[in-house]
GROMACS .gro file of C-alpha atoms in nm:
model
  295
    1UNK     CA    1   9.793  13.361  12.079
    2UNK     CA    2   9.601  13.049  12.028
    3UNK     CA    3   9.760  12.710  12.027
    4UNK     CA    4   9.479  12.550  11.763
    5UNK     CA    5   9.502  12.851  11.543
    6UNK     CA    6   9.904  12.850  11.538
    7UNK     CA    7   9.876  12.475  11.433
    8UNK     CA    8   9.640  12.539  11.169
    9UNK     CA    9   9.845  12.838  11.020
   10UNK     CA   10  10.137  12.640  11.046
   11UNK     CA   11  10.065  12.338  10.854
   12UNK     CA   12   9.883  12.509  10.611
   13UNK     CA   13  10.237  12.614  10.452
   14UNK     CA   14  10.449  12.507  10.258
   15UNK     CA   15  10.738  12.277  10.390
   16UNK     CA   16  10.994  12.475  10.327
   17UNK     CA   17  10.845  12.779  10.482
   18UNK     CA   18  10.796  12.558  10.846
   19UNK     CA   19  10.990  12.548  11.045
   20UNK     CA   20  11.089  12.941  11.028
   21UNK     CA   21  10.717  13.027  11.068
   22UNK     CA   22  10.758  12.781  11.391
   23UNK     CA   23  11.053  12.967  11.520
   24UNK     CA   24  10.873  13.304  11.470
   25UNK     CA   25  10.530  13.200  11.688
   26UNK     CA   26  10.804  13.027  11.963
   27UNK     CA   27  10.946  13.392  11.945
   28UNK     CA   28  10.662  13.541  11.964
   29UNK     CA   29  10.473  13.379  12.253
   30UNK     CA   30  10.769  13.394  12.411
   31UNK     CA   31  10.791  13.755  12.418
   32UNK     CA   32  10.385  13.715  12.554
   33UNK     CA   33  10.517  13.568  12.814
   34UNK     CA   34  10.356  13.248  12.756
   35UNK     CA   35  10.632  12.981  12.790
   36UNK     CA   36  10.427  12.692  12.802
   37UNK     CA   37  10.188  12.803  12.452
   38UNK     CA   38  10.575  12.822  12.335
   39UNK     CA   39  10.687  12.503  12.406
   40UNK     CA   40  10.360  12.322  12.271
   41UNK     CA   41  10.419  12.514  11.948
   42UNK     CA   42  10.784  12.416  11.936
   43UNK     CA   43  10.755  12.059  11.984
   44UNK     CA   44  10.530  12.085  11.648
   45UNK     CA   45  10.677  11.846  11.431
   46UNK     CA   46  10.756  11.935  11.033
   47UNK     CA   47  10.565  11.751  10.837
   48UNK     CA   48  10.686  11.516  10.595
   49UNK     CA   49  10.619  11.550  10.173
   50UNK     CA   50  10.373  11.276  10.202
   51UNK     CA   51  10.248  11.442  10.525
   52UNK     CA   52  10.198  11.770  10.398
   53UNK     CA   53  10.035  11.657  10.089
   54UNK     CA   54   9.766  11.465  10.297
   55UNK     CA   55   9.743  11.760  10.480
   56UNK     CA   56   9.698  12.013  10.200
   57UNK     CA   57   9.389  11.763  10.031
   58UNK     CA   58   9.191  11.785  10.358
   59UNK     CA   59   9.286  12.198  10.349
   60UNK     CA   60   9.224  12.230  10.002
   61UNK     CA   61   8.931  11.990   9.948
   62UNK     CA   62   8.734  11.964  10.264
   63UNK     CA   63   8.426  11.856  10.088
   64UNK     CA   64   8.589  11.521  10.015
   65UNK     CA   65   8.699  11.488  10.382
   66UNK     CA   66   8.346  11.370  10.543
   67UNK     CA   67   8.288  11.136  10.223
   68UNK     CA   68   8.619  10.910  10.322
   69UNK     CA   69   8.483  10.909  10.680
   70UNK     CA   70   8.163  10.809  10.631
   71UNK     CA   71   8.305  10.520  10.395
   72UNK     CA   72   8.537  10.440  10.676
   73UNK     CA   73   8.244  10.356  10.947
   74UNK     CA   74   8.029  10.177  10.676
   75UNK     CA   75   8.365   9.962  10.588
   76UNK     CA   76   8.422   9.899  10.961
   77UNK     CA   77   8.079   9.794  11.066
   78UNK     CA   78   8.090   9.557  10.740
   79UNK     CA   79   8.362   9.399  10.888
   80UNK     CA   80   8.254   9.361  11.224
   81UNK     CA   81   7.894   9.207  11.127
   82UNK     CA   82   8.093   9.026  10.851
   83UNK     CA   83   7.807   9.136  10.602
   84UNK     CA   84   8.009   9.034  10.216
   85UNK     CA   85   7.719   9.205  10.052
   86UNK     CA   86   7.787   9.556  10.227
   87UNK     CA   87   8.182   9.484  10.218
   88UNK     CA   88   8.190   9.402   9.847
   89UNK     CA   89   8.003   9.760   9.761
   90UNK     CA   90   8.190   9.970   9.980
   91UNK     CA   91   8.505   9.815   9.896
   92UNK     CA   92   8.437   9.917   9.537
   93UNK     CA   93   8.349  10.244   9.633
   94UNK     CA   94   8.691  10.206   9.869
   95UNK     CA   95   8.918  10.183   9.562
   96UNK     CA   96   8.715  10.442   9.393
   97UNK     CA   97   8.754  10.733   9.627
   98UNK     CA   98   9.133  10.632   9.706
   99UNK     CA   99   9.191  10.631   9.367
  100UNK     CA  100   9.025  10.972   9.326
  101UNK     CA  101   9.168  11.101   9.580
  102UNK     CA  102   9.524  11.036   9.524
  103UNK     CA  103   9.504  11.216   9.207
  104UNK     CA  104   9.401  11.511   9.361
  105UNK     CA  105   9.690  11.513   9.617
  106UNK     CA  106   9.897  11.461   9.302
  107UNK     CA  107   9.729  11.752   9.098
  108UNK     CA  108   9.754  12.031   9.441
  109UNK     CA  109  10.064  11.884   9.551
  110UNK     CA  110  10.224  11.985   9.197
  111UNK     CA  111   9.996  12.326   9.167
  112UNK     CA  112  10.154  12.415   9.493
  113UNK     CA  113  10.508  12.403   9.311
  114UNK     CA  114  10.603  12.058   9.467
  115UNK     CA  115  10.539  11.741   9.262
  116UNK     CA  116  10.513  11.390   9.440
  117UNK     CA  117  10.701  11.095   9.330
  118UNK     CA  118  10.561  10.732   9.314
  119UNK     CA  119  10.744  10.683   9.685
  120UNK     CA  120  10.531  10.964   9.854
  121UNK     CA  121  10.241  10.916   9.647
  122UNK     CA  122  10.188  10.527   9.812
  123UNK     CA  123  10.232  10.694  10.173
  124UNK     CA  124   9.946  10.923  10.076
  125UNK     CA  125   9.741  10.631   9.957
  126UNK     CA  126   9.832  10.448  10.289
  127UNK     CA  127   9.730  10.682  10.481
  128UNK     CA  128   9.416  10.710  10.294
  129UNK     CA  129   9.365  10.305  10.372
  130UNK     CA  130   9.437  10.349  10.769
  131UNK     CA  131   9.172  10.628  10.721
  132UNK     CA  132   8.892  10.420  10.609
  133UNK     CA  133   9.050  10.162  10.864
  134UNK     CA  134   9.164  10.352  11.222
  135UNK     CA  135   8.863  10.562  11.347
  136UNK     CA  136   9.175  10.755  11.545
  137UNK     CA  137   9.378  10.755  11.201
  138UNK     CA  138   9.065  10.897  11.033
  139UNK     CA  139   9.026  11.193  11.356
  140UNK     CA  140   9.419  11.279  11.284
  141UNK     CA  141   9.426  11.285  10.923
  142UNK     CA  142   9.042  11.561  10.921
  143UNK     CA  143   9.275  11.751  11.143
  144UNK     CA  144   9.547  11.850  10.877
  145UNK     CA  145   9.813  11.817  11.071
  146UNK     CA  146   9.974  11.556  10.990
  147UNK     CA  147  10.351  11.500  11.073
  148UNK     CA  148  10.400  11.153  10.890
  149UNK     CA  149  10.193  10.921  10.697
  150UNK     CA  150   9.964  10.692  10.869
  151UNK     CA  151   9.927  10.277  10.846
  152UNK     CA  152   9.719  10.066  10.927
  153UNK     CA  153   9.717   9.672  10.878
  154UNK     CA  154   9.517   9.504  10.584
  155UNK     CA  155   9.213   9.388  10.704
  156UNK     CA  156   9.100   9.602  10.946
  157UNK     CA  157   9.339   9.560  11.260
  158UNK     CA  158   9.035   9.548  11.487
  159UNK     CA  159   8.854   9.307  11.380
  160UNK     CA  160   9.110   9.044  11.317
  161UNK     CA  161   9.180   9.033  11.694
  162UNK     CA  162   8.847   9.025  11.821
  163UNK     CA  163   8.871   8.653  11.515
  164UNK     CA  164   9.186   8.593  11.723
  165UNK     CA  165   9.030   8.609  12.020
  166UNK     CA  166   8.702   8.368  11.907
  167UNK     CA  167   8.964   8.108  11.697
  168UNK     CA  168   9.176   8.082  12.065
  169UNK     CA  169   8.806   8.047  12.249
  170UNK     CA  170   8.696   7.730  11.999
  171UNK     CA  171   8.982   7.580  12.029
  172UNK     CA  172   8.935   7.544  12.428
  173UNK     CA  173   8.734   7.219  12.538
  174UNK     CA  174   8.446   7.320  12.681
  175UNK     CA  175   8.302   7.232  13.010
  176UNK     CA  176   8.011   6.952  13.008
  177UNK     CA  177   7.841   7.258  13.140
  178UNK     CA  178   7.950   7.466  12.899
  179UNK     CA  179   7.829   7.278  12.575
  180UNK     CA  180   7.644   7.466  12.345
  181UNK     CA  181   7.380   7.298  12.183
  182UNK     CA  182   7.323   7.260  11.792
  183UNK     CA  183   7.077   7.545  11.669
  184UNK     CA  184   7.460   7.727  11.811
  185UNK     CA  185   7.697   7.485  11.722
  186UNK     CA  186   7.580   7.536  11.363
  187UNK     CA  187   7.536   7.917  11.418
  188UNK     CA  188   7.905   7.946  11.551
  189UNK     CA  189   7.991   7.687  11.220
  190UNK     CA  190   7.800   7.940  10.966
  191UNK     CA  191   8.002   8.262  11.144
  192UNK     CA  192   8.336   8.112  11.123
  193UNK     CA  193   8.247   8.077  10.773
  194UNK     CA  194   8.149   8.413  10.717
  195UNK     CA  195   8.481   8.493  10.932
  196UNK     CA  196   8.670   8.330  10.671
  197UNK     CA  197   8.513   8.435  10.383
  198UNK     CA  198   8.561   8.803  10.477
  199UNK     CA  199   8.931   8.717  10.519
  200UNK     CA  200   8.975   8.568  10.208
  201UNK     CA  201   8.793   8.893  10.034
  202UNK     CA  202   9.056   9.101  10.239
  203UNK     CA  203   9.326   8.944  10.103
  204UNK     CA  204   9.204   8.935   9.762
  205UNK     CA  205   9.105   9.312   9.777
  206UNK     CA  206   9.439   9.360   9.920
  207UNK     CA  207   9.617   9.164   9.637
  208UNK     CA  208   9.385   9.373   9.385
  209UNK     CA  209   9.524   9.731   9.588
  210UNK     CA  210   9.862   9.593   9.514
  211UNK     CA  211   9.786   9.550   9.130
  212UNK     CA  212   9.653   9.834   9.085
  213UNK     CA  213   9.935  10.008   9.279
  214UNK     CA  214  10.184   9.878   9.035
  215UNK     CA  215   9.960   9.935   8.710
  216UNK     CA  216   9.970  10.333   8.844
  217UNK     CA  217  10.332  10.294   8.883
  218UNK     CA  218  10.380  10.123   8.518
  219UNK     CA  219  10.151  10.397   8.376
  220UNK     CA  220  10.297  10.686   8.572
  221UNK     CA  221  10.644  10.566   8.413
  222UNK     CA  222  10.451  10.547   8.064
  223UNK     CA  223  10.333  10.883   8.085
  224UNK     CA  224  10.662  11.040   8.186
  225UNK     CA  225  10.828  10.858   7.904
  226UNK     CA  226  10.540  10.967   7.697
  227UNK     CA  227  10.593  11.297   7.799
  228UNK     CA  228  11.017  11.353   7.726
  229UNK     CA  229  10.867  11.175   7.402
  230UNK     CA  230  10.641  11.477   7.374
  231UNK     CA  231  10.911  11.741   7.455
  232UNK     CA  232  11.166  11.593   7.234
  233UNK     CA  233  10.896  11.637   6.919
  234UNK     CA  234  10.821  11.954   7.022
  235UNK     CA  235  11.199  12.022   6.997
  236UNK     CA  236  11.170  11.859   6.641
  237UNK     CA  237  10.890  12.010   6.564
  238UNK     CA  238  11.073  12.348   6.634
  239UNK     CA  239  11.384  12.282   6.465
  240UNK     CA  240  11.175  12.200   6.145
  241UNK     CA  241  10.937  12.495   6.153
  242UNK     CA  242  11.265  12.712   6.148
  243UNK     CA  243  11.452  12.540   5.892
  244UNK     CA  244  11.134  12.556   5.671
  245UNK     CA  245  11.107  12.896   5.751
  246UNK     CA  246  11.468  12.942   5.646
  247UNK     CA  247  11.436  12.744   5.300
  248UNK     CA  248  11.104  12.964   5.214
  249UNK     CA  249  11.295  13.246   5.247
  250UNK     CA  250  11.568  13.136   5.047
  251UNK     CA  251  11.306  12.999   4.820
  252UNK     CA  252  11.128  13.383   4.779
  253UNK     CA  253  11.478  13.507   4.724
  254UNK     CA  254  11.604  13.233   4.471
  255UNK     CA  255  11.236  13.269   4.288
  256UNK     CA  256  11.303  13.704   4.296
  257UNK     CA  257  11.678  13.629   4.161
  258UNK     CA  258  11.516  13.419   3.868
  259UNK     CA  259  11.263  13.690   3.788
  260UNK     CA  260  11.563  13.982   3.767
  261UNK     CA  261  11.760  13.732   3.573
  262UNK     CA  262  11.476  13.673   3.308
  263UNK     CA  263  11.428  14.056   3.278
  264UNK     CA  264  11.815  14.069   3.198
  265UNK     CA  265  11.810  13.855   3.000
  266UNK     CA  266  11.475  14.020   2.806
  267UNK     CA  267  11.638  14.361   2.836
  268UNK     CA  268  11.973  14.209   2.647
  269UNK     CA  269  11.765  14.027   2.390
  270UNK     CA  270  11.617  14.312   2.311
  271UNK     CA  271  11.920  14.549   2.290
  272UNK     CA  272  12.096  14.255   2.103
  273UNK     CA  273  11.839  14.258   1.820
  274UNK     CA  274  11.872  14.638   1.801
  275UNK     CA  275  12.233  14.592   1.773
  276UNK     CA  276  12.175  14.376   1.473
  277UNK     CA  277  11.966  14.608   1.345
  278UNK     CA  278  12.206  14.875   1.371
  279UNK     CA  279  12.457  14.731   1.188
  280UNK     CA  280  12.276  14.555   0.940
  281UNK     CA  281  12.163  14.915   0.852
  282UNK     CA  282  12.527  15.035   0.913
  283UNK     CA  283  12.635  14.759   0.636
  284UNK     CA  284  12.384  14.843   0.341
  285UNK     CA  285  12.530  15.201   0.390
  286UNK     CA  286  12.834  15.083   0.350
  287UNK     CA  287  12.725  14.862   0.067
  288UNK     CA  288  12.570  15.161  -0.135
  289UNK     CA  289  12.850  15.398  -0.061
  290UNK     CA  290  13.113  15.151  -0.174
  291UNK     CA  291  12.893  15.108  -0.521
  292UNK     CA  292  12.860  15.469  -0.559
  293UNK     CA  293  13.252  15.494  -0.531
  294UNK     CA  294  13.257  15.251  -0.798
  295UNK     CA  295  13.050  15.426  -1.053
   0.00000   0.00000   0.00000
């Protein structure tokens, strides 16, 4: 047995079908005599909804996997050179593919017979964001095996402590030794500008993520509402087609009821004026054989 190829199998199921797969390839290497292969694969952790769904969009759509981690390096060496130009684009493209993305997790995770709520779906969509941010987040998360969702802080963790690190180094009075000279006094002036404008597009791309996180919720809850809407006219719509199926049918049978009652009603008018007939006939006989009588 194969550690790597135990892992794979493993979290390529469904949730519910873990943790007894687990206990069947502890058994099993076990009985291989391997102890060790069978503690490593039962210290495997089950992975959580949001877990799992991460893990079954790098499974199920590996083609999107390299994308995300190629945006991921182009993001983080925007941020370290603090180039707004390159950070603006891919942070457009950023919101793009996580938006993307999360829809797909949404659309497997529900074609593999368990829907994700608004709670998981923002741990998928955080761990898509410590992706693009956490070079070791982004080598986990290609692995697909994924026990929890991953974070990351806004902004690019990295980075803001190698700012922390220059803000504590200005702030230190320099030896006379030690003095830089303009040309880089107004070089470290223009990068602590650049350092702050990056930070301020962080936070406003990070205020725009949260938006847009709470217009998906608002129109997730508009679509569901849409859709009981939907089911309860369907139900309508049901209830009406039978009733009007019921009423045409009472409709061909009060329409067939009218046409026997007209031929009655022909047939009687016709033996009624033979009737007549008859004893109009009946009377002048008796007319002429009461005159006869007479004579």
């Amino acid at each position: 047995m194969d550690f790597d190829a135990v892992a794979d199998e493993l979290y390529a199921l469904r949730p519910e079908e873990f943790t007894a797969a687990r206990s069947s390839a502890v058994a099993a290497a076990r009985t291989a005599g391997d102890r060790e292969l069978a503690e490593r694969i039962g210290a495997l952790r089950k992975p959580s909804l949001a877990a799992w769904a991460s893990n079954l969009l790098v499974r199920s759509r590996p083609g999107d996997v390299e994308p995300l981690l190629r945006l991921g390096e182009g993001l983080r060496h925007a941020h370290r050179a603090l180039d707004r130009t390159q950070l603006r684009e891919l942070s457009r493209q950023q919101h793009a593919l996580i938006r993307a993305l999360s829809a797909q997790v949404r659309q497997l995770a529900a074609e593999a017979g368990h829907p994700i709520g608004e709670g998981a779906q923002r741990e998928v969509e955080t761990t898509l964001h410590a992706v693009l941010a956490d070079p070791e987040a982004a080598e986990a998360w290609a692995s697909g095996r994924l026990t929890k969702p991953l974070s990351a802080a806004v902004g690019f963790p990295a980075v803001a402590q190698s700012a922390v690190t220059e803000s504590a180094g200005t702030q230190r009075r320099p030896s006379a030794a030690t003095v830089p000279s303009r040309p880089y006094r107004k070089a470290d002036e223009q990068q602590r500008r650049r350092l702050a404008q990056a930070r301020r597009e962080a936070e406003a791309a990070a205020r725009e993520l949260r938006a847009l996180r709470d217009e998906a919720a608002a129109a997730g809850r508009a679509a569901e509402e849409a859709t009981r809407q939907v089911d309860r006219l369907q139900r309508r719509v049901g209830e009406l087609s039978e009733e009007l199926a019921r009423t045409r049918e009472e409709h061909e049978q009060a329409r067939f009821a009218e046409r026997s009652a007209r031929e009655r009603a022909r047939t009687t008018d016709r033996r009624v004026r033979e009737a007549d007939r008859k004893a109009a006939t009946a009377a002048a006989q008796v007319e002429r054989l009461t005159s006869s009588d007479d004579r």
